[in-house]
Amino acid sequence: MIRRVLPHGMGRGLLTRRPGTRRGGFSLDWDGKVSEIKKKIKSILPGRSCDLLQDTSHLPPEHSDVVIVGGGVLGLSVAYWLKKLESRRGAIRVLVVERDHTEYLAVVDAPPLDLRFNPSGYLLLASEKDAAAMESNVKVQRQEGAKVSLMSPDQLRNKFPWINTEGVALASYGMEDEGWFDPWCLLQGLRRKVQSLGVLFCQGEVTRFVSSSQRMLTTDDKAVVLKRIHEVHVKMDRSLEYQPVECAIVINAAGAWSAQIAALAGVGEGPPGTLQGTKLPVEPRKRYVYVWHCPQGPGLETPLVADTSGAYFRREGLGSNYLGGRSPTEQEEPDPANLEVDHDFFQDKVWPHLALRVPAFETLKVQSAWAGYYDYNTFDQNGVVGPHPLVVNMYFATGFSGHGLQQAPGIGRAVAEMVLKGRFQTIDLSPFLFTRFYLGEKIQENNII
């Protein structure tokens, strides 16, 4: 057990400073000073436009109570709940730093939010060896109020006559309030909402943390070093320029690159086998998604089907199109250095399983494909939530290994509660803390896709 102090200013406004000053002696009212200087130069050089001073509107603010690294759905969910749960409107300044601006195209002029939810349900298929785990999972789901049915192979064929039940011992089917939605629409809607709540955005890359250190003793008198981040350096896009941002809290929601962000803060810098030497076990894993056309396919009532082989598919739109793929084995893992699509992977590793399960897919024609990254937790494939035990003001919302979109609303609230209240309140997510990596306590989940 470590004797530690909560981040300064909890419950009173996170960042405190002397009015009118910042490190290096610059005035906080920089924009006002720039305006005054421009006016003076214009008076000296009448008739000429003043371009001698560079526009700084693209820079992040000089200070922010919370800096969220990563503008994906998890980072935006944390931003939303921080503003939703703040004690009064405007009490907390939140900055989201995102290095990939393409996530934000067309957001400002987007139509009213429509997630395009399709309630066709999930149909999970289990082999003989996985049937008991499926029954156990469904029992838990039913206890929590989910309407899920278990089906034998005969019941499965009666419900979905287009399916081949070879190798299927049991199936689970979500009958109500279960399906899929458009993730792009959710990202757009979240960004518009948090902007309306006053969250600031910056396109750039976090390259450095400035922190202080304090030597502490554990309850068994072992020395550890606690760190606190005071400043985030943000390198601006297509520039050598960077902007320091003073902060009280850093949220690491950088997805596939969150381990790099953690390392910048000193996470994992210590002897192997110690808490100080425990790294964040998250890395980018490349995944392919394929879209194919099949007029003879299952049709409009097709659920999302997860096969015993790991292949999955669902209907995409109304034109006999389907979307799907399969996660590779460890031996099949592709190089994550680029996002090129391997079409042979579909031909050799996906299509045979699809055609076996749905004979109509023998005649499918691939229309398009793309690749993306999972923030893959190599330890137990589950998320990392909450504060780091030694970098005391860095909080995690990462490592969800492909399930971040589904879990983002709850994770955002949990992280915001931990930041503002010092504990999880709505759902106890303490099993997902960083310390489990040091303790070797894996969270096992069976029959996941």
Coordinates of C-alpha atoms in Angstrom, one line a residue:
M1 CA 0.0 0.0 0.0
I2 CA 1.4 3.4 -1.0
R3 CA 0.7 6.5 1.1
R4 CA -0.2 9.1 -1.5
V5 CA -1.9 12.4 -1.8
L6 CA -4.7 13.0 -4.2
P7 CA -4.2 15.5 -7.1
H8 CA -4.0 19.1 -5.9
G9 CA -7.2 21.0 -5.8
M10 CA -9.7 18.1 -5.9
G11 CA -13.2 19.4 -5.4
R12 CA -12.2 23.1 -5.5
G13 CA -11.3 23.6 -9.1
L14 CA -8.4 21.6 -10.4
L15 CA -5.8 24.2 -11.4
T16 CA -4.8 27.1 -9.2
R17 CA -2.4 29.9 -10.4
R18 CA -1.3 33.4 -9.5
P19 CA -3.4 35.9 -11.5
G20 CA -1.8 37.4 -14.5
T21 CA 1.4 35.3 -14.6
R22 CA 2.7 32.1 -16.1
R23 CA 6.0 30.3 -16.2
G24 CA 8.7 32.4 -17.9
G25 CA 7.0 35.7 -16.9
F26 CA 4.6 36.0 -19.9
S27 CA 1.3 37.6 -19.4
L28 CA -1.7 35.3 -19.5
D29 CA -3.6 37.8 -21.7
W30 CA -1.3 37.1 -24.7
D31 CA -4.1 37.7 -27.2
G32 CA -4.7 41.1 -25.8
K33 CA -1.0 42.0 -25.9
V34 CA -0.8 40.9 -29.5
S35 CA -3.7 43.1 -30.4
E36 CA -2.1 46.1 -28.8
I37 CA 1.3 45.5 -30.5
K38 CA -0.4 45.1 -33.9
K39 CA -2.2 48.4 -33.4
K40 CA 1.1 50.2 -32.6
I41 CA 2.8 48.7 -35.7
K42 CA -0.2 49.7 -37.9
S43 CA 0.2 53.3 -36.6
I44 CA 3.8 53.3 -37.6
L45 CA 3.2 51.7 -41.0
P46 CA 0.0 53.2 -42.3
G47 CA -1.7 51.7 -45.3
R48 CA -0.1 48.3 -44.8
S49 CA -1.7 45.1 -43.4
C50 CA 0.0 43.8 -40.3
D51 CA 1.2 40.3 -40.9
L52 CA 4.4 40.6 -38.9
L53 CA 3.1 38.7 -36.0
Q54 CA 2.0 35.1 -36.5
D55 CA -1.6 34.1 -35.8
T56 CA -1.8 32.0 -32.7
S57 CA -5.5 31.0 -32.9
H58 CA -4.5 27.4 -33.9
L59 CA -2.5 27.0 -30.6
P60 CA -3.9 25.2 -27.6
P61 CA -4.5 27.3 -24.5
E62 CA -1.6 28.0 -22.1
H63 CA -3.4 26.2 -19.3
S64 CA -6.2 23.7 -18.9
D65 CA -7.4 21.8 -15.9
V66 CA -7.7 18.6 -17.8
V67 CA -5.8 17.6 -20.9
I68 CA -7.3 14.6 -22.8
V69 CA -4.8 12.9 -25.1
G70 CA -6.9 11.3 -27.9
G71 CA -10.1 12.6 -29.6
G72 CA -11.7 9.2 -30.3
V73 CA -15.0 8.1 -28.8
L74 CA -13.4 7.2 -25.4
G75 CA -11.6 10.6 -25.0
L76 CA -14.8 12.4 -26.0
S77 CA -16.9 10.4 -23.6
V78 CA -14.5 11.4 -20.8
A79 CA -14.8 15.0 -21.9
Y80 CA -18.5 14.8 -21.9
W81 CA -18.9 13.4 -18.4
L82 CA -16.3 15.8 -16.9
K83 CA -18.5 18.7 -18.2
K84 CA -21.7 17.0 -17.3
L85 CA -20.6 16.3 -13.7
E86 CA -18.8 19.5 -13.0
S87 CA -20.1 21.5 -10.0
R88 CA -21.1 24.5 -12.1
R89 CA -21.0 25.4 -15.8
G90 CA -17.5 26.4 -16.8
A91 CA -15.8 25.2 -13.5
I92 CA -13.4 22.9 -15.4
R93 CA -11.4 23.7 -18.5
V94 CA -11.0 20.6 -20.7
L95 CA -8.7 20.4 -23.7
V96 CA -8.7 17.5 -26.1
V97 CA -5.5 17.0 -28.1
E98 CA -5.9 14.8 -31.2
R99 CA -3.1 14.3 -33.8
D100 CA -5.4 13.0 -36.5
H101 CA -7.7 15.8 -37.7
T102 CA -9.4 13.5 -40.3
E103 CA -11.6 12.2 -37.5
Y104 CA -13.3 15.6 -37.4
L105 CA -14.2 16.2 -41.1
A106 CA -17.7 17.4 -41.7
V107 CA -18.6 17.5 -38.0
V108 CA -19.6 21.2 -37.7
D109 CA -22.2 21.1 -40.5
A110 CA -23.5 17.6 -39.6
P111 CA -27.3 17.0 -39.4
P112 CA -29.0 16.3 -36.1
L113 CA -27.7 13.2 -34.5
D114 CA -29.0 9.9 -35.8
L115 CA -27.0 6.8 -34.7
R116 CA -28.8 4.7 -37.3
F117 CA -29.4 2.0 -34.8
N118 CA -30.3 -1.4 -36.3
P119 CA -32.0 -3.6 -33.7
S120 CA -31.4 -6.9 -35.5
G121 CA -29.6 -8.5 -32.5
Y122 CA -26.4 -10.5 -32.1
L123 CA -26.4 -14.2 -32.9
L124 CA -23.4 -15.9 -31.3
L125 CA -22.5 -19.5 -32.3
A126 CA -20.7 -21.9 -29.9
S127 CA -19.0 -25.2 -30.6
E128 CA -19.2 -28.1 -28.2
K129 CA -16.2 -26.9 -26.2
D130 CA -17.5 -23.4 -25.8
A131 CA -21.2 -24.2 -25.1
A132 CA -20.8 -24.3 -21.3
A133 CA -19.1 -20.8 -21.3
M134 CA -22.0 -19.5 -23.5
E135 CA -24.6 -20.8 -21.0
S136 CA -22.7 -19.1 -18.2
N137 CA -22.5 -15.8 -20.0
V138 CA -26.2 -15.9 -20.9
K139 CA -27.1 -16.5 -17.2
V140 CA -25.2 -13.4 -16.2
Q141 CA -26.8 -11.4 -19.0
R142 CA -30.3 -12.5 -18.0
Q143 CA -29.6 -11.6 -14.4
E144 CA -28.8 -8.0 -15.6
G145 CA -32.1 -7.8 -17.5
A146 CA -31.0 -8.7 -21.0
K147 CA -33.5 -10.6 -23.1
V148 CA -31.3 -13.3 -24.6
S149 CA -32.4 -16.7 -25.8
L150 CA -30.4 -19.9 -26.1
M151 CA -31.1 -22.1 -29.2
S152 CA -30.3 -25.6 -30.1
P153 CA -29.1 -26.4 -33.7
D154 CA -32.7 -27.4 -34.6
Q155 CA -34.2 -24.2 -33.2
L156 CA -31.4 -22.2 -35.0
R157 CA -32.3 -23.8 -38.3
N158 CA -36.0 -23.0 -37.8
K159 CA -35.3 -19.4 -36.9
F160 CA -32.7 -18.8 -39.6
P161 CA -33.1 -21.4 -42.4
W162 CA -30.2 -19.9 -44.4
I163 CA -27.7 -21.0 -41.8
N164 CA -25.7 -24.3 -41.8
T165 CA -25.5 -25.6 -38.2
E166 CA -22.5 -27.9 -38.8
G167 CA -20.2 -27.8 -35.8
V168 CA -22.7 -25.6 -33.8
A169 CA -23.7 -27.0 -30.4
L170 CA -25.5 -23.9 -29.0
A171 CA -26.4 -20.4 -30.1
S172 CA -27.4 -17.2 -28.1
Y173 CA -29.6 -14.6 -29.7
G174 CA -30.4 -11.1 -28.4
M175 CA -34.1 -10.5 -28.8
E176 CA -34.6 -6.9 -27.7
D177 CA -32.6 -3.6 -27.7
E178 CA -29.6 -5.2 -29.3
G179 CA -27.9 -4.5 -32.6
W180 CA -25.4 -2.1 -34.1
F181 CA -25.1 1.6 -35.0
D182 CA -23.0 3.9 -37.1
P183 CA -19.8 4.7 -35.1
W184 CA -19.0 7.8 -37.2
C185 CA -22.4 9.3 -36.2
L186 CA -21.7 8.7 -32.6
L187 CA -18.3 10.4 -32.9
Q188 CA -19.8 13.4 -34.7
G189 CA -22.6 13.7 -32.1
L190 CA -20.2 13.5 -29.1
R191 CA -17.9 16.1 -30.6
R192 CA -20.7 18.5 -31.3
K193 CA -22.1 18.0 -27.8
V194 CA -18.8 18.5 -25.9
Q195 CA -18.0 21.6 -28.0
S196 CA -21.4 23.0 -26.9
L197 CA -20.4 22.4 -23.3
G198 CA -17.2 24.4 -23.7
V199 CA -14.6 21.7 -24.4
L200 CA -11.6 22.9 -26.4
F201 CA -9.9 21.1 -29.2
C202 CA -6.4 21.2 -30.6
Q203 CA -4.8 19.3 -33.5
G204 CA -1.3 18.3 -32.5
E205 CA 0.9 15.6 -31.0
V206 CA 1.9 15.3 -27.3
T207 CA 5.7 15.0 -27.3
R208 CA 6.7 15.6 -23.7
F209 CA 5.5 15.9 -20.1
V210 CA 7.1 18.1 -17.5
S211 CA 6.7 16.6 -14.1
S212 CA 7.9 16.7 -10.5
S213 CA 9.0 13.8 -8.4
Q214 CA 8.5 12.9 -4.7
R215 CA 10.1 10.0 -2.9
M216 CA 7.7 8.1 -0.7
L217 CA 7.7 4.9 1.5
T218 CA 5.2 2.1 1.1
T219 CA 3.5 0.6 4.2
D220 CA 6.3 -2.0 4.2
D221 CA 9.0 0.7 4.1
K222 CA 9.9 0.3 0.4
A223 CA 10.9 3.5 -1.4
V224 CA 8.9 4.5 -4.5
V225 CA 8.9 7.7 -6.6
L226 CA 5.6 9.4 -7.2
K227 CA 5.4 11.7 -10.2
R228 CA 3.0 14.5 -11.0
I229 CA 2.6 16.0 -14.5
H230 CA 2.6 19.8 -14.5
E231 CA 2.9 20.6 -18.2
V232 CA 2.1 19.0 -21.5
H233 CA 4.0 19.9 -24.6
V234 CA 1.9 19.8 -27.8
K235 CA 3.8 19.8 -31.1
M236 CA 1.7 21.6 -33.7
D237 CA 0.7 19.8 -37.0
R238 CA 3.3 20.2 -39.8
S239 CA 5.5 22.4 -37.7
L240 CA 8.5 22.4 -35.4
E241 CA 6.5 24.6 -33.1
Y242 CA 5.2 23.4 -29.8
Q243 CA 3.0 24.9 -27.1
P244 CA 3.4 24.1 -23.4
V245 CA 0.0 23.6 -21.6
E246 CA -0.1 23.7 -17.8
C247 CA -2.5 21.2 -16.4
A248 CA -3.7 19.4 -13.3
I249 CA -4.9 16.1 -14.9
V250 CA -3.9 14.1 -18.0
I251 CA -6.3 11.5 -19.4
N252 CA -4.5 8.9 -21.6
A253 CA -7.1 8.0 -24.2
A254 CA -4.7 7.7 -27.1
G255 CA -5.9 4.3 -28.2
A256 CA -3.3 2.2 -30.0
W257 CA -0.6 4.7 -29.1
S258 CA -1.5 5.0 -25.4
A259 CA 1.6 3.0 -24.4
Q260 CA 3.8 5.6 -26.1
I261 CA 2.0 8.4 -24.2
A262 CA 2.4 6.5 -20.9
A263 CA 6.2 6.0 -21.6
L264 CA 6.6 9.8 -22.1
A265 CA 5.3 10.2 -18.5
G266 CA 7.8 7.7 -17.2
V267 CA 5.4 4.7 -16.9
G268 CA 7.5 1.5 -17.0
E269 CA 10.8 3.2 -16.2
G270 CA 12.0 0.9 -13.5
P271 CA 13.5 -2.5 -12.8
P272 CA 11.6 -5.4 -14.4
G273 CA 9.2 -7.1 -12.0
T274 CA 8.5 -3.9 -10.0
L275 CA 5.6 -1.6 -10.1
Q276 CA 7.9 1.2 -11.4
G277 CA 9.0 -1.1 -14.2
T278 CA 5.5 -2.2 -15.2
K279 CA 4.7 -0.9 -18.7
L280 CA 1.2 -0.3 -20.2
P281 CA 0.7 -3.4 -22.3
V282 CA -1.2 -1.8 -25.1
E283 CA -0.1 -1.9 -28.8
P284 CA -1.6 -1.3 -32.2
R285 CA -3.1 -4.3 -33.9
K286 CA -4.3 -4.0 -37.5
R287 CA -7.7 -5.3 -38.4
Y288 CA -9.5 -5.6 -41.8
V289 CA -13.1 -5.0 -42.5
Y290 CA -14.6 -6.2 -45.8
V291 CA -17.9 -5.3 -47.6
W292 CA -19.4 -7.8 -50.1
H293 CA -22.5 -8.0 -52.3
C294 CA -24.6 -11.2 -52.3
P295 CA -28.2 -11.0 -53.8
Q296 CA -28.9 -14.5 -52.6
G297 CA -27.7 -13.7 -49.0
P298 CA -29.7 -14.0 -45.8
G299 CA -31.7 -10.8 -46.3
L300 CA -33.1 -7.9 -44.3
E301 CA -33.6 -9.8 -41.0
T302 CA -29.9 -10.8 -40.7
P303 CA -28.5 -10.3 -37.2
L304 CA -24.8 -9.8 -36.5
V305 CA -23.5 -13.4 -36.6
A306 CA -20.3 -14.4 -34.8
D307 CA -19.2 -17.8 -36.1
T308 CA -17.4 -20.6 -34.1
S309 CA -14.4 -19.9 -36.3
G310 CA -14.1 -16.2 -35.2
A311 CA -15.5 -14.9 -38.5
Y312 CA -18.4 -12.4 -38.2
F313 CA -20.8 -10.6 -40.5
R314 CA -23.9 -8.4 -40.5
R315 CA -26.1 -6.8 -43.1
E316 CA -24.9 -3.4 -44.4
G317 CA -27.7 -1.2 -45.7
L318 CA -30.6 -2.4 -47.8
G319 CA -28.9 -3.4 -51.0
S320 CA -27.9 -7.0 -50.4
N321 CA -24.6 -5.9 -49.0
Y322 CA -22.8 -7.4 -46.0
L323 CA -19.9 -6.4 -43.7
G324 CA -17.6 -8.6 -41.8
G325 CA -14.2 -10.0 -41.2
R326 CA -12.2 -12.1 -38.7
S327 CA -9.5 -11.4 -36.1
P328 CA -6.2 -13.1 -37.1
T329 CA -4.4 -15.6 -34.8
E330 CA -1.2 -14.6 -33.2
Q331 CA 0.7 -16.2 -36.0
E332 CA -1.4 -14.4 -38.6
E333 CA -1.0 -10.9 -37.1
P334 CA -0.3 -8.4 -39.9
D335 CA 2.3 -5.7 -39.7
P336 CA 0.7 -2.6 -38.1
A337 CA 3.2 -0.2 -39.8
N338 CA 0.6 0.7 -42.4
L339 CA -3.1 0.4 -43.2
E340 CA -2.9 -1.5 -46.4
V341 CA -5.6 -4.2 -46.8
D342 CA -4.6 -7.8 -47.4
H343 CA -7.3 -9.1 -49.8
D344 CA -5.7 -12.6 -49.7
F345 CA -6.6 -12.7 -46.0
F346 CA -10.3 -12.6 -47.0
Q347 CA -9.9 -15.2 -49.7
D348 CA -7.9 -17.6 -47.5
K349 CA -9.0 -17.0 -43.9
V350 CA -12.5 -15.4 -44.0
W351 CA -14.5 -16.5 -47.1
P352 CA -14.2 -20.3 -46.5
H353 CA -15.8 -19.9 -43.0
L354 CA -18.5 -17.6 -44.3
A355 CA -19.4 -20.0 -47.2
L356 CA -19.5 -23.0 -44.8
R357 CA -21.8 -21.2 -42.4
V358 CA -24.0 -19.5 -45.1
P359 CA -23.9 -21.5 -48.3
A360 CA -25.3 -18.5 -50.2
F361 CA -22.0 -16.7 -49.6
E362 CA -20.3 -19.0 -52.0
T363 CA -21.3 -16.5 -54.7
L364 CA -20.4 -13.2 -52.9
K365 CA -18.4 -10.5 -54.5
V366 CA -16.2 -8.2 -52.4
Q367 CA -17.0 -4.5 -53.0
S368 CA -14.6 -2.7 -50.7
A369 CA -12.4 -3.0 -47.7
W370 CA -10.5 -1.0 -45.2
A371 CA -8.1 -1.4 -42.2
G372 CA -8.0 0.1 -38.8
Y373 CA -6.3 -0.2 -35.4
Y374 CA -7.3 -1.9 -32.2
D375 CA -5.8 -0.6 -29.0
Y376 CA -4.9 -4.2 -28.1
N377 CA -4.2 -5.1 -24.5
T378 CA -1.7 -7.9 -24.7
F379 CA -2.3 -8.8 -21.0
D380 CA -5.9 -9.8 -21.0
Q381 CA -7.6 -7.9 -23.9
N382 CA -9.7 -5.8 -21.5
G383 CA -9.6 -2.1 -20.9
V384 CA -7.5 0.0 -18.5
V385 CA -9.5 2.5 -16.4
G386 CA -8.5 5.0 -13.7
P387 CA -5.3 6.5 -12.3
H388 CA -1.7 5.2 -12.5
P389 CA -0.5 4.3 -9.1
L390 CA 2.8 6.3 -9.4
V391 CA 2.1 9.0 -12.0
V392 CA -0.6 10.2 -9.8
N393 CA -2.4 12.6 -12.1
M394 CA -2.4 10.4 -15.3
Y395 CA -5.7 8.5 -15.8
F396 CA -6.3 5.8 -18.4
A397 CA -9.2 5.0 -20.7
T398 CA -7.6 2.7 -23.2
G399 CA -6.8 -0.9 -24.1
F400 CA -10.3 -2.1 -25.0
S401 CA -9.1 -4.3 -27.8
G402 CA -12.0 -3.6 -30.2
H403 CA -14.8 -3.0 -27.7
G404 CA -14.2 0.6 -26.9
L405 CA -17.1 1.9 -28.9
Q406 CA -19.5 -0.3 -27.0
Q407 CA -18.2 0.6 -23.6
A408 CA -17.3 4.2 -24.1
P409 CA -20.4 5.8 -22.4
G410 CA -19.8 3.9 -19.1
I411 CA -16.0 4.3 -19.2
G412 CA -16.2 8.0 -19.7
R413 CA -18.5 8.4 -16.7
A414 CA -16.3 6.2 -14.5
V415 CA -13.1 8.1 -15.3
A416 CA -14.8 11.4 -14.8
E417 CA -16.1 10.2 -11.4
M418 CA -12.6 9.1 -10.4
V419 CA -11.1 12.5 -11.4
L420 CA -13.8 14.6 -9.7
K421 CA -14.8 12.5 -6.7
G422 CA -11.7 10.3 -6.2
R423 CA -13.6 7.0 -6.6
F424 CA -15.8 5.0 -8.9
Q425 CA -19.4 5.7 -8.0
T426 CA -21.9 4.4 -10.6
I427 CA -20.0 1.2 -11.4
D428 CA -17.0 -0.2 -9.5
L429 CA -14.4 -0.7 -12.2
S430 CA -11.5 -1.2 -9.7
P431 CA -10.7 -4.7 -11.3
F432 CA -9.7 -2.7 -14.4
L433 CA -7.1 -0.6 -12.7
F434 CA -3.5 -0.5 -14.0
T435 CA -2.2 -2.3 -10.9
R436 CA -3.5 -5.6 -12.1
F437 CA -0.6 -5.8 -14.6
Y438 CA 1.9 -5.7 -11.8
L439 CA -0.1 -8.1 -9.6
G440 CA -0.7 -10.5 -12.5
E441 CA -4.5 -10.5 -12.1
K442 CA -6.0 -11.1 -15.5
I443 CA -9.7 -10.4 -16.2
Q444 CA -10.8 -13.4 -18.1
E445 CA -13.8 -13.2 -20.5
N446 CA -15.0 -16.1 -22.6
N447 CA -16.9 -16.1 -25.9
I448 CA -15.9 -12.5 -26.9
I449 CA -15.6 -11.3 -30.5

